[in-house]
PDB file of C-alpha atoms in Angstrom:
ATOM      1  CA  UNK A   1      45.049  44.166  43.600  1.00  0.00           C
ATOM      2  CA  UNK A   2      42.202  41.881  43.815  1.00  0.00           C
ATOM      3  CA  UNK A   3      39.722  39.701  42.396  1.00  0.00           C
ATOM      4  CA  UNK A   4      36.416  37.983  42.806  1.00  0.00           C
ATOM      5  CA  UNK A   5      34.130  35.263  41.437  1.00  0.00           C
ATOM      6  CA  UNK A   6      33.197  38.032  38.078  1.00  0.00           C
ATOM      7  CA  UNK A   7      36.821  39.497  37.548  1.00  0.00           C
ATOM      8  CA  UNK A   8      40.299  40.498  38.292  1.00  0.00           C
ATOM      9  CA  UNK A   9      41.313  44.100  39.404  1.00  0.00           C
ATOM     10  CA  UNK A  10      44.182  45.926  38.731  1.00  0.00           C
ATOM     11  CA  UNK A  11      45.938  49.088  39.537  1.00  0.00           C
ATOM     12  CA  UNK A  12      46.616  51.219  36.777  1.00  0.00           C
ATOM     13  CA  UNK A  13      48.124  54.439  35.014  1.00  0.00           C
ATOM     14  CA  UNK A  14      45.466  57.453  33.461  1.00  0.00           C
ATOM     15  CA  UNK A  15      47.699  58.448  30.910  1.00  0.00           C
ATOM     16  CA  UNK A  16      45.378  60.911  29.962  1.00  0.00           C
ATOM     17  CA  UNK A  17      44.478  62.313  33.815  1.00  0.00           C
ATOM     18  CA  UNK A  18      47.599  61.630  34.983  1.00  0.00           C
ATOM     19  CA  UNK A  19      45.965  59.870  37.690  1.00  0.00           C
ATOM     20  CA  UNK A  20      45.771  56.421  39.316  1.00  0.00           C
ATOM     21  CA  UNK A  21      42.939  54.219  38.910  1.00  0.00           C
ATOM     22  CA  UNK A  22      41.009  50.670  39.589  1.00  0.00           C
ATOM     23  CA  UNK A  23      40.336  48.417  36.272  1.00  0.00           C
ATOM     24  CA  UNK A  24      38.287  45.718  36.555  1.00  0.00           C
ATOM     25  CA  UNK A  25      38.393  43.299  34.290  1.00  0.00           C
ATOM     26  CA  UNK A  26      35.476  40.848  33.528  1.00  0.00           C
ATOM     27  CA  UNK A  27      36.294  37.434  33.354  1.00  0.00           C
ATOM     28  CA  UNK A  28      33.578  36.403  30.982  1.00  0.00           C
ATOM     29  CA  UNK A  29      34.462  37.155  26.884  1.00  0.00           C
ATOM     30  CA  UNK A  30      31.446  39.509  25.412  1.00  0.00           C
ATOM     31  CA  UNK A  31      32.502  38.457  21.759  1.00  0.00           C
ATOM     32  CA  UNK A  32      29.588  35.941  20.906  1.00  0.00           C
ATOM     33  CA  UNK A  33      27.769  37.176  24.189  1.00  0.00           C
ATOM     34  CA  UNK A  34      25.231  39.992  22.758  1.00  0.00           C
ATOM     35  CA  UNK A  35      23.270  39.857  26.281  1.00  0.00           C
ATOM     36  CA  UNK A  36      26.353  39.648  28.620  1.00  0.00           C
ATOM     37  CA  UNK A  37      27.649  42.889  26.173  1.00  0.00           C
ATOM     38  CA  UNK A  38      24.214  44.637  27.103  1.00  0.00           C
ATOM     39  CA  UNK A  39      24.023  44.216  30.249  1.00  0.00           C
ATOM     40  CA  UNK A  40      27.756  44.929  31.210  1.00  0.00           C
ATOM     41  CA  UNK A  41      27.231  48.312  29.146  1.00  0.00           C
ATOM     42  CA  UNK A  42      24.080  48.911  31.421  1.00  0.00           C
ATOM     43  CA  UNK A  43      24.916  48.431  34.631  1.00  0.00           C
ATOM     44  CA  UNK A  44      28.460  50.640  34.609  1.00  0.00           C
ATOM     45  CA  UNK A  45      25.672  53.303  32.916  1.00  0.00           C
ATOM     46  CA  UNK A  46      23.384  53.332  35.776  1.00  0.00           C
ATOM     47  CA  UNK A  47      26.915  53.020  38.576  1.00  0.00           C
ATOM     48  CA  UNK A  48      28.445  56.463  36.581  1.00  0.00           C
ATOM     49  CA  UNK A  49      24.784  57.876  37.275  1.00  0.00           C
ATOM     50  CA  UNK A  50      25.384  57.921  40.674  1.00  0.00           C
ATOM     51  CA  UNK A  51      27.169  60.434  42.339  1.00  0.00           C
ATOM     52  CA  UNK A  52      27.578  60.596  46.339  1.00  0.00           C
ATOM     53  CA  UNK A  53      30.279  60.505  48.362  1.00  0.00           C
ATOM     54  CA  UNK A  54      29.564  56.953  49.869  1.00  0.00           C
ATOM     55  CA  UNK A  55      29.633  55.228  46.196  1.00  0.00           C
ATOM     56  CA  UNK A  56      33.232  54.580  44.311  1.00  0.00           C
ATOM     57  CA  UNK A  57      32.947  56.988  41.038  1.00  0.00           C
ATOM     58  CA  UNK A  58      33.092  54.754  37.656  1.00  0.00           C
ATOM     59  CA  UNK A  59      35.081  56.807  35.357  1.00  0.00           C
ATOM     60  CA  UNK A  60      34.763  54.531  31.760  1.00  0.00           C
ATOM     61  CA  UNK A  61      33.830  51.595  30.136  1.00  0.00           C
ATOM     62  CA  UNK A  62      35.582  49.846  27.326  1.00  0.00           C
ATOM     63  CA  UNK A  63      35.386  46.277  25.305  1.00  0.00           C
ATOM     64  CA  UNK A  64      38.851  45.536  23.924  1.00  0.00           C
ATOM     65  CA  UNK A  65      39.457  42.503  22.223  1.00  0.00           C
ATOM     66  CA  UNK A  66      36.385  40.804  23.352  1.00  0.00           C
ATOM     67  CA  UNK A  67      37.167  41.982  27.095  1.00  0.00           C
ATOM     68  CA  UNK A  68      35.202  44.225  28.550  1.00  0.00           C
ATOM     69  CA  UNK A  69      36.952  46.490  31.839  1.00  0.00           C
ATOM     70  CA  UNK A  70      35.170  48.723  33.895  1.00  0.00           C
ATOM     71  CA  UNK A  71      37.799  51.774  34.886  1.00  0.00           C
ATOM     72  CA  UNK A  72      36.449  53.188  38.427  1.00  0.00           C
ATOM     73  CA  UNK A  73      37.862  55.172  41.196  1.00  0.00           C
ATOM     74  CA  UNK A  74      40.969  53.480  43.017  1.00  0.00           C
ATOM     75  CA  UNK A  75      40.629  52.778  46.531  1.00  0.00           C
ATOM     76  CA  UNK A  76      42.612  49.557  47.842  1.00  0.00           C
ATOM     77  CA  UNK A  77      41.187  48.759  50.968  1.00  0.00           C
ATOM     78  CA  UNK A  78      38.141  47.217  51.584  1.00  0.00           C
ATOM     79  CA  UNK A  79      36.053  46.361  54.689  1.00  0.00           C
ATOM     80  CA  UNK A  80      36.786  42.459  53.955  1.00  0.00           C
ATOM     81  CA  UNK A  81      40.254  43.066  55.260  1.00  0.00           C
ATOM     82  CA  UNK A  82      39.488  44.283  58.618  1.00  0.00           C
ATOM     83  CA  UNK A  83      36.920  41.677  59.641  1.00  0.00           C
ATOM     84  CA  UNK A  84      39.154  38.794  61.214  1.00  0.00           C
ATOM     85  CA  UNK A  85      37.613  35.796  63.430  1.00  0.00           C
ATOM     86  CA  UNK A  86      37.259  36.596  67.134  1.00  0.00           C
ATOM     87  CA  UNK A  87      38.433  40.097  66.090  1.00  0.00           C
ATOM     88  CA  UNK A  88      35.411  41.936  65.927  1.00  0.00           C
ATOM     89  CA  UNK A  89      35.245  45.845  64.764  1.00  0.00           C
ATOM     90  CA  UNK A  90      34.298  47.624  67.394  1.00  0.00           C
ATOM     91  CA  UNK A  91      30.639  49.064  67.761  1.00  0.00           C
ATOM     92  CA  UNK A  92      31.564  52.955  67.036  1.00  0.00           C
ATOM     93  CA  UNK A  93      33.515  51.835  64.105  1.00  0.00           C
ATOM     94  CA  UNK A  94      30.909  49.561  63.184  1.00  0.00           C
ATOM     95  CA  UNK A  95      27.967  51.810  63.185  1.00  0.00           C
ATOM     96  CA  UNK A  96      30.172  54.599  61.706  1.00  0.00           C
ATOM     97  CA  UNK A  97      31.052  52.293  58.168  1.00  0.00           C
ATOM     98  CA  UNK A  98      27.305  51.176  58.314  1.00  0.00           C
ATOM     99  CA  UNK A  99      25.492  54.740  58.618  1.00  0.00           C
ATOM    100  CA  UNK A 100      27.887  55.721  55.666  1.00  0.00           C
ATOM    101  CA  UNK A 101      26.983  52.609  53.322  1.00  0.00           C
ATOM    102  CA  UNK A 102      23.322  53.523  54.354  1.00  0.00           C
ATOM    103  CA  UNK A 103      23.828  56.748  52.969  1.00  0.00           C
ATOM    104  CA  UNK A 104      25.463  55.722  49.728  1.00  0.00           C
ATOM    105  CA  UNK A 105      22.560  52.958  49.679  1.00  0.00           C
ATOM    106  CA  UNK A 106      19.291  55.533  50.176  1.00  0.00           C
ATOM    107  CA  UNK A 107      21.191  57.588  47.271  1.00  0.00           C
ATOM    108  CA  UNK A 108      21.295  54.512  45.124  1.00  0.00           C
ATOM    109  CA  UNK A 109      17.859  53.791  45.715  1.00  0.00           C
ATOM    110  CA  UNK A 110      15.981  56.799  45.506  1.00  0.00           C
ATOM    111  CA  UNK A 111      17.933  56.937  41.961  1.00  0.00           C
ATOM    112  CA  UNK A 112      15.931  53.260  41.169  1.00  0.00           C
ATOM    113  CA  UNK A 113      19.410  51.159  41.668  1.00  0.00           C
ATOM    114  CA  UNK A 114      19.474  48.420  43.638  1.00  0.00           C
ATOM    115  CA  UNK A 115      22.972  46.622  44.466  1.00  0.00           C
ATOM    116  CA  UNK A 116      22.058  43.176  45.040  1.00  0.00           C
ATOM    117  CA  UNK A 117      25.822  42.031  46.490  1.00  0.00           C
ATOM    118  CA  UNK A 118      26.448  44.415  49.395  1.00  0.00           C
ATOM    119  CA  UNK A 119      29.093  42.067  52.000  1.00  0.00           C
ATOM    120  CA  UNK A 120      32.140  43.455  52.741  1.00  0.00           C
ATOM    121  CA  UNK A 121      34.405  42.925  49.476  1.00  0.00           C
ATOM    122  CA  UNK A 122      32.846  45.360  48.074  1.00  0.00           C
ATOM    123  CA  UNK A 123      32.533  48.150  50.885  1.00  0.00           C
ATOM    124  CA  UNK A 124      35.933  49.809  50.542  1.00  0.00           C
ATOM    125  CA  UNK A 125      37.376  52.031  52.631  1.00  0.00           C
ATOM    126  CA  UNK A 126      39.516  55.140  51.793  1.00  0.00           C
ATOM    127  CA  UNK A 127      43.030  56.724  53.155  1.00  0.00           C
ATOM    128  CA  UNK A 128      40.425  59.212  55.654  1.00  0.00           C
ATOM    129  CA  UNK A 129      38.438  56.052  56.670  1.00  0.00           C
ATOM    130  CA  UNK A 130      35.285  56.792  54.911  1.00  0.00           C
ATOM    131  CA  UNK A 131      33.259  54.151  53.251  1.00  0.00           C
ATOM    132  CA  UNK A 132      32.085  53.305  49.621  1.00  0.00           C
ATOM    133  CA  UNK A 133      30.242  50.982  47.783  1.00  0.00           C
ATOM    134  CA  UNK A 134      31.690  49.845  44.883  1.00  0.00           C
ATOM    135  CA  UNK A 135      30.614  46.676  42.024  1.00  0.00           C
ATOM    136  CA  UNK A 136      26.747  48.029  42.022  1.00  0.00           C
ATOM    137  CA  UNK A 137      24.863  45.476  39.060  1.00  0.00           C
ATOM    138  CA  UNK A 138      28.274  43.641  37.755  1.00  0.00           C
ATOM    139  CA  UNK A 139      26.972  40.428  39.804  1.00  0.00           C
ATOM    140  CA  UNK A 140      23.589  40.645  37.916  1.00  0.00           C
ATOM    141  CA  UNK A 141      25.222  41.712  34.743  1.00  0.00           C
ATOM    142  CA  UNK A 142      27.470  38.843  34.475  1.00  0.00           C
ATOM    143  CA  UNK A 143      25.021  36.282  35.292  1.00  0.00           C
ATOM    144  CA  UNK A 144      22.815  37.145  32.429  1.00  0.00           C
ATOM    145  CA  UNK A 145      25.409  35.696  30.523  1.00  0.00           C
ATOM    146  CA  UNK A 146      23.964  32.797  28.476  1.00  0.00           C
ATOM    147  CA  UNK A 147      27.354  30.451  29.304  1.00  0.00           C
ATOM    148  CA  UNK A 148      27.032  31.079  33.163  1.00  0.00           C
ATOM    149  CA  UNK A 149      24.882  27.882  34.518  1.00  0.00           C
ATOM    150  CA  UNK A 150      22.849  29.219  37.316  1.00  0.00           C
ATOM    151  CA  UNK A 151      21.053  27.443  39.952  1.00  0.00           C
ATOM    152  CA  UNK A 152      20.438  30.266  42.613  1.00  0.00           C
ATOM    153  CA  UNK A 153      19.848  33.940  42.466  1.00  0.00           C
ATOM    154  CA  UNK A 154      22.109  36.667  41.892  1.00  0.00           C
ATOM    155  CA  UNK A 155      24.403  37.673  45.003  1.00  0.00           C
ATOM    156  CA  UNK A 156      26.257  36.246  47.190  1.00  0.00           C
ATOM    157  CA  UNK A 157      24.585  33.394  49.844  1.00  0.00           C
ATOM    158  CA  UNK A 158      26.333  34.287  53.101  1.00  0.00           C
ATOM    159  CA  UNK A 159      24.802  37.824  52.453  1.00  0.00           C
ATOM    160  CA  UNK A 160      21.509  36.990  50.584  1.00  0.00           C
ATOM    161  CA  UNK A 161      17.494  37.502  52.251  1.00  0.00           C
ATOM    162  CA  UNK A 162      15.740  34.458  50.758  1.00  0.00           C
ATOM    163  CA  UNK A 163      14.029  36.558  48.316  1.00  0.00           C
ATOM    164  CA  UNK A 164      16.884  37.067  46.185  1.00  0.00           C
ATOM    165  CA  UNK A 165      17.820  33.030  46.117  1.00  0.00           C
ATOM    166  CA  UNK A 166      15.232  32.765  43.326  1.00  0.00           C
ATOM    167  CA  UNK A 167      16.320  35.247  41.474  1.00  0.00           C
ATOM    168  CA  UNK A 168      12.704  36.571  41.307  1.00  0.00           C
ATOM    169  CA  UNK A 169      11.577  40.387  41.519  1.00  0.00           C
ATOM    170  CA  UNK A 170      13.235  41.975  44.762  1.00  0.00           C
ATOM    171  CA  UNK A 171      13.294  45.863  46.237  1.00  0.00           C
ATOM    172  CA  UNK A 172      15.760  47.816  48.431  1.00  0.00           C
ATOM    173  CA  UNK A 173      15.107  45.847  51.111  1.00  0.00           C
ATOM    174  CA  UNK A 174      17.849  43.306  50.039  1.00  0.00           C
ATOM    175  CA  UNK A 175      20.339  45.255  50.011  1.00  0.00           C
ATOM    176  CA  UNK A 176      19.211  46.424  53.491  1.00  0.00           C
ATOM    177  CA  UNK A 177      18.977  42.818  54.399  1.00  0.00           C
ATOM    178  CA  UNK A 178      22.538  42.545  53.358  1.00  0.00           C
ATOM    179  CA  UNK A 179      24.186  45.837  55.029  1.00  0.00           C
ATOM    180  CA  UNK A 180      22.369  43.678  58.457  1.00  0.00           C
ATOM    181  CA  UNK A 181      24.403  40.260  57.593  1.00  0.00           C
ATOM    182  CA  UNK A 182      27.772  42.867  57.027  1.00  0.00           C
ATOM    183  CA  UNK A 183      27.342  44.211  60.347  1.00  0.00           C
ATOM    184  CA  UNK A 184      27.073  41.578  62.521  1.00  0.00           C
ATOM    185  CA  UNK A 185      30.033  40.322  60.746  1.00  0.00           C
ATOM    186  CA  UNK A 186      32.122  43.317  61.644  1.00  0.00           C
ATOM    187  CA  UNK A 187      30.678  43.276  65.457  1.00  0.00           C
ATOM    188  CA  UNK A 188      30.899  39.454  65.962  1.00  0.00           C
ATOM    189  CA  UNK A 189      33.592  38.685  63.197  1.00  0.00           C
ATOM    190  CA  UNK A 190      31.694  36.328  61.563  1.00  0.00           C
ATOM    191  CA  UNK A 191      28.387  35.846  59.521  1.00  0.00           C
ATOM    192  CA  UNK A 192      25.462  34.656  61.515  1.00  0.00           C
ATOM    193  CA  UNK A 193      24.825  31.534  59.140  1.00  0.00           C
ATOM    194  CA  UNK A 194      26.895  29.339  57.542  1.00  0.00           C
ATOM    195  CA  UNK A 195      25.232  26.133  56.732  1.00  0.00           C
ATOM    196  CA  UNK A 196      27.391  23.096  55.365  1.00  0.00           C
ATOM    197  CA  UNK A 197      25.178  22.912  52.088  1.00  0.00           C
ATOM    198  CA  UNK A 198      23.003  25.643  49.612  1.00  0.00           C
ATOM    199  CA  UNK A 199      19.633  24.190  51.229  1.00  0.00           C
ATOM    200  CA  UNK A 200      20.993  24.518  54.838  1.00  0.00           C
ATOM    201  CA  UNK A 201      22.268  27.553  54.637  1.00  0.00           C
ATOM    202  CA  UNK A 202      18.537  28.706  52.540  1.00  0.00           C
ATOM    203  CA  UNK A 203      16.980  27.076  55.566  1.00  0.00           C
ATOM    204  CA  UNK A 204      19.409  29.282  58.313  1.00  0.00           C
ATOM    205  CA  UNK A 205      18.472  32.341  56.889  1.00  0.00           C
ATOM    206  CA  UNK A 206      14.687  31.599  56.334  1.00  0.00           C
ATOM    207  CA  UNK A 207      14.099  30.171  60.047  1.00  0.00           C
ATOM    208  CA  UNK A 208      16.714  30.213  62.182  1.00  0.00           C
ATOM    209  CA  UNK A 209      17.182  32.508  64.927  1.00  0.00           C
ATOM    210  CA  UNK A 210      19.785  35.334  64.824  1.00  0.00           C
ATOM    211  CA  UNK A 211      22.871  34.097  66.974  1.00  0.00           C
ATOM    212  CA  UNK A 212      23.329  35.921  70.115  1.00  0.00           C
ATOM    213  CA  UNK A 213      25.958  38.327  70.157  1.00  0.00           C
ATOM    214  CA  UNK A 214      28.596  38.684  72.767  1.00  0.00           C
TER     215      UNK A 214
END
């Protein structure tokens, strides 16, 4: 049903619950990858910890064959698929997804969680309309893998405060940073910056003004 730069996810069958659910599969083996392993086992721990009604419920974790899945709470629409260019969300409906992913946020972080990839792929929206966080830590879990070459910091760099581009010690405030970038995108129907290269768009977010809205 969907997939991303860390894995594939796919609709599935609870034989056991008789119910439907979201696996997502990891696209990086764990076989000969101890710390990968580790941290893929931690950061589904510290997702099932969390319970709120803004944040998607993780229901298991498994390694089969060298591939680990993450089994979580299915939910196929996100927020990604409602931004469109020169279609912007409108403001009620914009403040109304944002006050709920606050919510779901302050819960993660008075818990000591912080997301660190909060854009709107992984803000999904249910059948009633209500919002939820989903993917908290698999972006930092996967690039502690020892085979993943990394050059910037964990996240994604249309959404990233320049904090985070080093990978160096951050708070909540990223992911509040973040949940700002994801709603100017659903009221203007675009990001603010998108610079041509990694250092312009670094340089955007460290300097450059906030584009006017209309």
């Amino acid at each position: 049903i969907g997939g991303g730069a860390f894995g594939m996810v796919y609709r599935a069958g609870d034989t056991v619950l008789d119910r439907i659910v979201a696996v997502k599969v990891i696209n990086q083996p764990v076989t000969d990858d101890p710390e990968l392993l580790a941290a893929l086992q931690r950061e589904p721990q510290l997702a099932a910890r969390l319970s709120h009604p803004n944040i998607v419920t993780v229901h298991d974790f498994q390694v089969e064959d060298g591939i680990a899945y993450i089994v979580m709470e299915f939910i196929p629409d996100s927020l990604a698929q409602h931004i469109r260019p020169n279609q912007p969300i409108s403001y009620q409906r914009a403040s109304e997804i944002a006050i709920e992913v606050c919510r779901g946020l302050a819960h993660a972080h008075r818990e000591g969680v912080i997301h660190r990839d909060i854009k709107p792929a992984n803000i999904l929206i249910t059948e009633a309309g209500n919002a939820q966080i989903t993917d908290f830590g698999i972006a930092r879990a996967v690039m502690s893998s020892s085979r993943v070459q990394q050059s910037y910091g964990t996240g994604t760099m249309l959404y990233m405060p320049i904090e985070q581009w080093s990978d160096g010690p951050i708070d909540h405030r990223a992911d509040i940073y973040s949940l700002g970038v994801t709603l100017f995108e659903m009221l203007a129907g675009d990001v603010p910056f998108k610079g041509n290269s990694y250092h312009a768009l670094y340089q955007q977010h460290l300097e450059a003004p906030v584009p006017p809205l209309p």
